[in-house]
Short mmCIF file of C-alpha atoms in Angstrom, two decimals:
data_model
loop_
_atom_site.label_atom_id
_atom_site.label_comp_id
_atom_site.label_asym_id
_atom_site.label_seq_id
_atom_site.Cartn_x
_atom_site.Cartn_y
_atom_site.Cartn_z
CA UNK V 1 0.00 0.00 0.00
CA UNK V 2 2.73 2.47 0.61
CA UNK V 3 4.78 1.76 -2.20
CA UNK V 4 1.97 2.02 -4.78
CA UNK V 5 -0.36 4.64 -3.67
CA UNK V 6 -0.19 8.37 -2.36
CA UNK V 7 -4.62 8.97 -1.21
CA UNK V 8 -6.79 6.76 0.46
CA UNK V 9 -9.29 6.89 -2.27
CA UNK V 10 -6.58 5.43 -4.57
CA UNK V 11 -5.96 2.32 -2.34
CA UNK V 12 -10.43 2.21 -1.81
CA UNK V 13 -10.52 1.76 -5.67
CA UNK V 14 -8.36 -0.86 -5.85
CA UNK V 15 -9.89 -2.90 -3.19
CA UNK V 16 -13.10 -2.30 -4.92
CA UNK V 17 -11.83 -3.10 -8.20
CA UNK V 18 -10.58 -6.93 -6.92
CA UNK V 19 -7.18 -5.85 -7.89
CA UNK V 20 -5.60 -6.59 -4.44
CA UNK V 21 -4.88 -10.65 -3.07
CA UNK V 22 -4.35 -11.07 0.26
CA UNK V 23 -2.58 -14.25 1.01
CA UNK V 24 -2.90 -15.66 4.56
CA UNK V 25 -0.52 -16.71 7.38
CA UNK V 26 -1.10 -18.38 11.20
CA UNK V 27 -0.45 -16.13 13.97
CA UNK V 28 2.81 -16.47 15.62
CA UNK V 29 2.88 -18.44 18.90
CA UNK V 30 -1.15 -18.59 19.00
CA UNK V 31 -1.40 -22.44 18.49
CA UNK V 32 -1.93 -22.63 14.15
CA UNK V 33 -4.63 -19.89 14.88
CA UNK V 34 -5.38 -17.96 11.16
CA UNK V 35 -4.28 -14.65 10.92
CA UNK V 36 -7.18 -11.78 10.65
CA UNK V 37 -6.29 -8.76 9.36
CA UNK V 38 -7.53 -5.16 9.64
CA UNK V 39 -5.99 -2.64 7.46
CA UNK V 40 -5.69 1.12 8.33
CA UNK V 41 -4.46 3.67 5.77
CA UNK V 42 -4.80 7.38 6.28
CA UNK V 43 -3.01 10.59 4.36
CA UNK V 44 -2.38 14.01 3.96
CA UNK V 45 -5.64 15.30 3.70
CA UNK V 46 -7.36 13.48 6.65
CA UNK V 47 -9.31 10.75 4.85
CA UNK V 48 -9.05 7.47 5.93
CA UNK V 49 -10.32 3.88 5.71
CA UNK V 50 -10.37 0.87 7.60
CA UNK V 51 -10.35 -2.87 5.34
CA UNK V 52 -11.00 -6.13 6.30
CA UNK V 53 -11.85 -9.35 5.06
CA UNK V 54 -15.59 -10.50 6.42
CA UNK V 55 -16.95 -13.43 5.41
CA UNK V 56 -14.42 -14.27 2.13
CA UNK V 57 -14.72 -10.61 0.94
CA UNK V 58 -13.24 -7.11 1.43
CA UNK V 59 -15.04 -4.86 3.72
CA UNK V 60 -14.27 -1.15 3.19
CA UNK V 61 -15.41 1.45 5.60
CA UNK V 62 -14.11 5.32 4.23
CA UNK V 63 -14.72 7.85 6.32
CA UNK V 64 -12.45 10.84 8.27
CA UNK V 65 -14.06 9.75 11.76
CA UNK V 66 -13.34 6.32 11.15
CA UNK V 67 -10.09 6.79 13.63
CA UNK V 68 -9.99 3.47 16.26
CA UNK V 69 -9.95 0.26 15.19
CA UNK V 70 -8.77 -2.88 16.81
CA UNK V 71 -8.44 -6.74 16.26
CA UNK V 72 -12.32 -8.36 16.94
CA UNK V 73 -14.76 -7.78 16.32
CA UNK V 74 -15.42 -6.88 12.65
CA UNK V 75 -15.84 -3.22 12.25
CA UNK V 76 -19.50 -3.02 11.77
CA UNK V 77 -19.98 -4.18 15.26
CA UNK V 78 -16.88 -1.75 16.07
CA UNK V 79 -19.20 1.25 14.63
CA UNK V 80 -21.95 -0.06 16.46
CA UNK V 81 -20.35 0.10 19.66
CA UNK V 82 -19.04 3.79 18.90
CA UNK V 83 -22.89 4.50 18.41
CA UNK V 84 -23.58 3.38 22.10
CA UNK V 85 -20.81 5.42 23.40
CA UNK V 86 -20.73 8.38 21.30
CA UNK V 87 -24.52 8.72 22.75
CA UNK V 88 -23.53 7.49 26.44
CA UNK V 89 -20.85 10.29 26.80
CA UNK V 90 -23.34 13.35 24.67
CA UNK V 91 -25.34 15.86 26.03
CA UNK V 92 -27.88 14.07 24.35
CA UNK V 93 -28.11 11.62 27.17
CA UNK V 94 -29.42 13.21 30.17
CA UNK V 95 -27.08 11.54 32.30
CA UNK V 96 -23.99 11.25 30.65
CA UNK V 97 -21.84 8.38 32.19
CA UNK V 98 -17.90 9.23 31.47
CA UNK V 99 -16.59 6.09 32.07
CA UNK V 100 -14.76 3.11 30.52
CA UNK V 101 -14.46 -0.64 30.44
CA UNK V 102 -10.38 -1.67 31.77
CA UNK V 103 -10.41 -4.62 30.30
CA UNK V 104 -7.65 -6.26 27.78
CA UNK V 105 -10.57 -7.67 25.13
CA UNK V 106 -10.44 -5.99 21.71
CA UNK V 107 -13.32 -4.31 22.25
CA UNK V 108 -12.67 -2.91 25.38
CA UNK V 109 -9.64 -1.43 23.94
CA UNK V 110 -11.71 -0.06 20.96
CA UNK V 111 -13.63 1.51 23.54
CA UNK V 112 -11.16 2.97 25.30
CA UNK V 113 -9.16 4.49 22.95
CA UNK V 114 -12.37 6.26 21.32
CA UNK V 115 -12.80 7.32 24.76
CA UNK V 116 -9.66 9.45 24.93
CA UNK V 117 -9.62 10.36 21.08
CA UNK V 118 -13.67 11.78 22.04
CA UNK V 119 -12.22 13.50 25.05
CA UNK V 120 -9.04 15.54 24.34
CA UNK V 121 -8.26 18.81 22.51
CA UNK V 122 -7.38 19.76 19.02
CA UNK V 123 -3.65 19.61 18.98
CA UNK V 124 -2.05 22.89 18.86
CA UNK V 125 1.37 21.99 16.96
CA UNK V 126 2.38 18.83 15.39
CA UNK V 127 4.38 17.59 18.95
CA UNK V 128 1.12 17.82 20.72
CA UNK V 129 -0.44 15.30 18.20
CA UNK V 130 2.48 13.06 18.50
CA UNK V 131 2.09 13.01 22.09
CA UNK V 132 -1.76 12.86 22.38
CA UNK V 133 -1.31 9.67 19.71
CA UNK V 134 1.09 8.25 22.31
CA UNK V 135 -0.43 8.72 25.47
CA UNK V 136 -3.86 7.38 23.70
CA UNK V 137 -2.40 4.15 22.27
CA UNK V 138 -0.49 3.46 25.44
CA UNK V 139 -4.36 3.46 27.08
CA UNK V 140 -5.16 0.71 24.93
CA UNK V 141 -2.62 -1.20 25.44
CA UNK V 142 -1.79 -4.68 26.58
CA UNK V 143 0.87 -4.46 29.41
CA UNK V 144 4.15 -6.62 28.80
CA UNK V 145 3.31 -10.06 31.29
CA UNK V 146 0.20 -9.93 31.31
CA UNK V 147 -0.83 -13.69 32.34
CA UNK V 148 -4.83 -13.87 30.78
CA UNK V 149 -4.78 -17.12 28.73
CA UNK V 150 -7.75 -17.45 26.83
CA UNK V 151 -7.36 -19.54 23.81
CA UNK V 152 -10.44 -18.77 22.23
CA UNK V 153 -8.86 -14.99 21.42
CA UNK V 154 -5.79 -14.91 20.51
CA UNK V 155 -6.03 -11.23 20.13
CA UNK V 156 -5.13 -10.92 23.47
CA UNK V 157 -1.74 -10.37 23.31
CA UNK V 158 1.04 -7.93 24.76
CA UNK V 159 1.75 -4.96 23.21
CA UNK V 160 5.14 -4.84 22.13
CA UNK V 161 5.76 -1.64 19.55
CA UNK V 162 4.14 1.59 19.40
CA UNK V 163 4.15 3.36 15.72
CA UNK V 164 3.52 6.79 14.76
CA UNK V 165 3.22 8.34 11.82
CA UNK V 166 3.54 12.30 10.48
CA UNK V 167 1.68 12.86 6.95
CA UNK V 168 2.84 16.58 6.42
CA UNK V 169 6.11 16.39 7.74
CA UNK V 170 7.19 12.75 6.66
CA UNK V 171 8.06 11.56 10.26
CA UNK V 172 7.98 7.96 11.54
CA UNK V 173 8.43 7.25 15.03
CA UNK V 174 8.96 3.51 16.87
CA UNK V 175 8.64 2.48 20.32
CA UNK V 176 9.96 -0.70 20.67
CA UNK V 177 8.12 -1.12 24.47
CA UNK V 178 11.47 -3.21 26.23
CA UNK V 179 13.14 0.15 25.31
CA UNK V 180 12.99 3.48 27.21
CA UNK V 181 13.82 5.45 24.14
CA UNK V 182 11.92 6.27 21.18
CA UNK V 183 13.65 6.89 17.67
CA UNK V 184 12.23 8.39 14.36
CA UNK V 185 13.45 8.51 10.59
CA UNK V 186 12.93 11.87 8.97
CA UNK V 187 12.17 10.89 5.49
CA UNK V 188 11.94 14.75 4.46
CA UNK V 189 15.73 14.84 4.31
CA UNK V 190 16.41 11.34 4.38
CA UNK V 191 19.91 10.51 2.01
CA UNK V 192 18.32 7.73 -0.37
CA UNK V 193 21.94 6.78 -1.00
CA UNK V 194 20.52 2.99 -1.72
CA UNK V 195 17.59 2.06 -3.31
CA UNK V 196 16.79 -0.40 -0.58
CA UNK V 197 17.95 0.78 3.88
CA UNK V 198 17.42 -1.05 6.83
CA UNK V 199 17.81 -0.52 10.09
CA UNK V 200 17.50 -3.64 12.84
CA UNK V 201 15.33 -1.81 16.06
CA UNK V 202 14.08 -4.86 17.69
CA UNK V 203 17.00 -7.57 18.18
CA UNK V 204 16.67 -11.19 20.02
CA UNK V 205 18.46 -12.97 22.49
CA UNK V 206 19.27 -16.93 22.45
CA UNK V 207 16.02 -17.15 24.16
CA UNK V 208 14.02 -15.47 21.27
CA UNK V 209 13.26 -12.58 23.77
CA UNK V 210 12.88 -8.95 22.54
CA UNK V 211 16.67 -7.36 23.86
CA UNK V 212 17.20 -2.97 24.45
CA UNK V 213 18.11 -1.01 21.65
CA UNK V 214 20.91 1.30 22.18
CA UNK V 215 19.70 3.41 19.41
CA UNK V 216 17.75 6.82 19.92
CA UNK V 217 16.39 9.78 18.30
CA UNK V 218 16.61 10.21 15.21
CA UNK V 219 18.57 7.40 13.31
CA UNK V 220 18.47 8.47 9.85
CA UNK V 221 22.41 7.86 10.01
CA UNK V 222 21.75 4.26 11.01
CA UNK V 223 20.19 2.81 8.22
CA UNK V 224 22.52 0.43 5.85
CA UNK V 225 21.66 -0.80 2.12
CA UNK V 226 20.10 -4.10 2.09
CA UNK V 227 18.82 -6.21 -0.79
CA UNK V 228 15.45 -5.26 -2.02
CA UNK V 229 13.16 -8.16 0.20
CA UNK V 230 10.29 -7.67 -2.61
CA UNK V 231 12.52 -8.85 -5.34
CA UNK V 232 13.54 -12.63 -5.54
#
């Protein structure tokens, strides 16, 4: 999606047009469970969409507002919920209840993070947004060790990296969460000295655990030419 198209409206048409195959993997480490997939895209000029497959075809919901999404349930039921709680928290109910569920389920998290993104201010300056996107996705997060084992949703899972994203300024921060320190690549002045740059930000121990990054800030410097993975 990034590589071939600049608007959302661009990547709608093609997913309308049957132009797009999805091929489909197990989740890691969630006993042979089949992967699910929700995909977010958003640009310059605000628009955005959320696609999934439901029921063995693409389900496209475009819309500005259409902001939260997480894993379960499908997003109709997602915009149904919103429905409830847009009204529960308006002065159209005449006792508005302010609250929200704690839980780790999808939709609790859904919940929650429309909660916050319903509730705060229109960012000022571009590091306000940045930090309102952080503080709102750590929210709905699922804390590192958390012991709930429900194999029936294998959704529940920890969170373990935090992305954000700058449309007008070309900015793309990562949070890898066993790592205090957050670094971003600048792609407004990045040196595209290689057709193909890497950089390795989360590493693995002999145990296959998730090790610190010494790395921070900005790392534009860091990245190295690799071969092109897309090409055989």
């Amino acid at each position: 999606m990034l590589d071939n198209f600049v608007f959302v409206k661009d990547v709608v048409k093609a997913f309308s047009t049957g132009d797009i195959q999805l091929i489909g993997d197990k989740v890691p480490n969630s006993e042979d469970k089949s992967a699910l997939i929700h995909l977010c895209v958003s640009d310059a000029t605000g628009n955005s969409a959320i696609i999934e497959v439901y029921k063995g075809r693409f389900d496209i919901h475009e819309n500005p507002k259409f902001k939260i999404v997480t894993n379960d349930p499908n997003y109709g039921a997602q915009l149904k919920l919103d429905d409830y709680w847009q009204w529960q928290w308006s002065t159209e109910n005449p006792h508005p209840s302010h609250t929200i569920p704690g839980g780790a389920y999808s939709a609790d998290r859904f919940e929650r993070a429309n909660f916050y993104i319903s509730h705060v201010n229109n960012p000022e300056t571009e590091s306000e947004s940045i930090a309102q996107a952080r503080t709102v996705a750590a929210n709905a997060s699922v804390p590192i060790g958390y012991n709930f084992t429900d194999t029936k949703s294998p959704n529940i899972s920890n969170t373990l990296w935090t992305t954000i994203a700058t449309h007008k300024t070309l900015k793309y921060f990562f949070q890898n969460i066993r790592t205090p320190n957050i670094v971003w690549t600048d792609l407004s002045c990045f040196a595209f000295s290689s057709s193909s740059s890497k950089v390795d930000l989360i590493t693995l121990d002999d145990k296959s655990k998730a090790t610190e990054s010494p790395l921070q800030g900005n790392i534009n410097h860091a990245f190295e030419p690799t071969r092109d993975p897309y090409k055989a």
